Amino acid sequence: WQGSRTVGPWLVALMLGVVTLLPYLRVVTLSFLLMDDYLYVVDNAVVRELVRAILRSRHHEVVGEATGGSTVLKLCAELRPDIVLLDINLNETSGLDVLVELRAKLPNLPVVMLSGDGTPATVAKTRAMGAHGFVLKPFNPEGLFKAIDRAMGENAPPAQS
């Protein structure tokens, strides 16, 4: 094969470049190659649009949206999301009631709660009820992704040895 003498050094240079860039490639790997499927439940249209835009900005797949809690279990069964972002204050029901239903039916599904009430009591209550994370509104993209990463990490299967 002609040119094989130049392939070796070129390949080594490429591999060294990739190794050098590994810390930066982690972000690409997490946000593009391992696109998680999201379902979010927020009754406010502006917040729904914001959440959708934030998730899509990092190439995450939004598989469903709901404005109230009554359809969440049905959507989870149909769409099989990897994570649910759930507002505590919904018009028709409490997000906490929806969280109880999700924990009963889908105990391993990560749920991150969203709320404007970030008191320690509220955060502790959601944790005790089985939420994997909590994001205080108004939120920024980095805060939302940190909570999502932690929630997904908590739900990760144990490492194989």
Coordinates of C-alpha atoms in Angstrom, one line a residue:
W1 CA 0.0 0.0 0.0
Q2 CA 1.6 3.2 -1.1
G3 CA 2.1 5.9 1.4
S4 CA 2.1 3.6 4.4
R5 CA 5.3 5.2 5.6
T6 CA 3.5 8.5 6.1
V7 CA 0.4 7.0 7.8
G8 CA 2.3 5.9 10.9
P9 CA 3.6 9.4 11.9
W10 CA 0.3 11.0 10.9
L11 CA -1.7 8.5 13.0
V12 CA 0.6 9.1 16.0
A13 CA 0.2 12.9 15.7
L14 CA -3.6 12.5 15.5
M15 CA -3.7 10.3 18.5
L16 CA -1.5 12.7 20.5
G17 CA -3.8 15.5 19.5
V18 CA -6.9 13.6 20.6
V19 CA -5.3 12.7 24.0
T20 CA -4.4 16.4 24.5
L21 CA -8.0 17.3 23.7
L22 CA -9.7 14.6 25.9
P23 CA -10.7 17.0 28.7
Y24 CA -12.5 19.1 26.1
L25 CA -14.0 16.2 24.2
R26 CA -15.8 15.0 27.4
V27 CA -18.3 17.8 27.0
V28 CA -18.9 16.8 23.4
T29 CA -19.3 13.2 24.3
L30 CA -21.8 13.9 27.1
S31 CA -23.9 16.4 25.2
F32 CA -23.8 14.9 21.7
L33 CA -23.0 11.3 21.5
L34 CA -25.0 10.3 24.6
M35 CA -28.0 12.4 23.9
D36 CA -30.5 11.8 26.7
D37 CA -34.2 11.9 26.1
Y38 CA -36.0 14.5 28.2
L39 CA -39.6 14.9 29.3
Y40 CA -40.4 18.1 31.1
V41 CA -43.5 19.2 32.9
V42 CA -43.9 22.9 33.3
D43 CA -47.2 24.8 33.2
N44 CA -45.7 28.2 32.3
A45 CA -45.2 28.6 28.5
V46 CA -42.2 30.9 28.8
V47 CA -40.4 28.5 31.1
R48 CA -41.2 25.5 28.9
E49 CA -39.7 27.4 25.9
L50 CA -36.6 28.3 27.9
V51 CA -36.1 24.7 29.1
R52 CA -36.6 23.4 25.5
A53 CA -34.0 25.9 24.1
I54 CA -31.5 25.1 26.8
L55 CA -31.7 21.4 26.2
R56 CA -31.5 21.7 22.5
S57 CA -28.6 24.1 22.7
R58 CA -26.5 21.1 23.8
H59 CA -28.1 18.7 21.3
H60 CA -30.3 16.9 23.9
E61 CA -33.5 15.3 22.6
V62 CA -36.8 16.6 24.0
V63 CA -39.1 13.7 23.6
G64 CA -42.1 15.3 25.3
E65 CA -43.6 18.2 27.2
A66 CA -46.5 18.4 29.5
T67 CA -48.3 21.4 31.1
G68 CA -49.8 19.4 34.0
G69 CA -49.3 16.2 36.0
S70 CA -52.2 14.2 34.7
T71 CA -50.4 13.0 31.5
V72 CA -47.0 12.5 32.9
L73 CA -47.2 8.7 33.6
K74 CA -48.8 8.1 30.2
L75 CA -46.1 10.1 28.5
C76 CA -43.4 8.3 30.4
A77 CA -44.8 4.9 29.4
E78 CA -45.1 6.0 25.7
L79 CA -41.9 8.0 25.3
R80 CA -39.6 6.3 27.8
P81 CA -37.5 9.4 28.7
D82 CA -34.1 9.1 30.4
I83 CA -35.0 11.9 32.8
V84 CA -38.0 14.1 33.8
L85 CA -37.7 17.7 34.7
L86 CA -40.8 18.5 36.9
D87 CA -42.0 21.8 38.1
I88 CA -43.3 21.7 41.7
N89 CA -46.1 24.3 41.1
L90 CA -48.4 23.1 38.4
N91 CA -51.9 24.4 37.7
E92 CA -54.0 21.3 38.0
T93 CA -51.9 19.4 40.6
S94 CA -48.8 19.6 42.7
G95 CA -45.5 18.4 41.1
L96 CA -44.9 16.7 44.5
D97 CA -48.0 14.6 43.9
V98 CA -46.7 13.7 40.4
L99 CA -43.3 12.8 42.0
V100 CA -45.0 10.4 44.4
E101 CA -46.7 8.7 41.4
L102 CA -43.5 8.5 39.4
R103 CA -41.6 7.0 42.3
A104 CA -44.3 4.4 42.7
K105 CA -44.5 3.4 39.0
L106 CA -41.0 4.2 37.8
P107 CA -38.6 4.2 40.8
N108 CA -35.4 4.3 38.8
L109 CA -36.4 7.2 36.5
P110 CA -34.3 10.3 37.4
V111 CA -36.5 13.3 38.3
V112 CA -35.2 16.8 38.7
M113 CA -37.5 19.2 40.4
L114 CA -37.8 22.9 39.3
S115 CA -39.2 25.6 41.7
G116 CA -39.0 29.2 42.7
D117 CA -39.1 28.1 46.3
G118 CA -35.6 27.1 47.1
T119 CA -35.9 27.0 50.9
P120 CA -33.9 24.3 52.6
A121 CA -37.1 22.7 53.8
T122 CA -38.5 22.5 50.2
V123 CA -35.3 21.0 48.8
A124 CA -35.0 18.5 51.6
K125 CA -38.7 17.5 51.1
T126 CA -38.2 16.8 47.4
R127 CA -35.1 14.8 48.1
A128 CA -36.9 12.8 50.8
M129 CA -39.7 12.1 48.3
G130 CA -37.2 10.7 45.8
A131 CA -36.2 13.5 43.6
H132 CA -32.7 13.2 42.1
G133 CA -32.1 16.9 41.9
F134 CA -33.5 20.4 42.4
V135 CA -33.1 23.5 40.4
L136 CA -34.1 26.9 41.7
K137 CA -35.9 29.2 39.2
P138 CA -34.9 31.4 37.6
F139 CA -32.1 29.2 36.5
N140 CA -29.2 29.4 34.1
P141 CA -28.2 26.7 31.7
E142 CA -25.1 25.7 33.6
G143 CA -27.1 25.2 36.8
L144 CA -29.7 23.1 35.0
F145 CA -27.1 20.9 33.4
K146 CA -25.2 20.4 36.7
A147 CA -28.4 19.2 38.3
I148 CA -29.1 16.9 35.3
D149 CA -25.6 15.5 35.3
R150 CA -25.8 14.8 39.1
A151 CA -29.2 13.1 38.7
M152 CA -28.1 11.0 35.8
G153 CA -24.9 10.0 37.7
E154 CA -26.9 9.0 40.7
N155 CA -29.0 6.7 38.5
A156 CA -26.0 5.3 36.7
P157 CA -25.7 1.5 36.9
P158 CA -22.8 0.3 39.2
A159 CA -19.5 0.0 37.5
Q160 CA -18.6 -3.5 36.3
S161 CA -15.3 -4.9 37.5

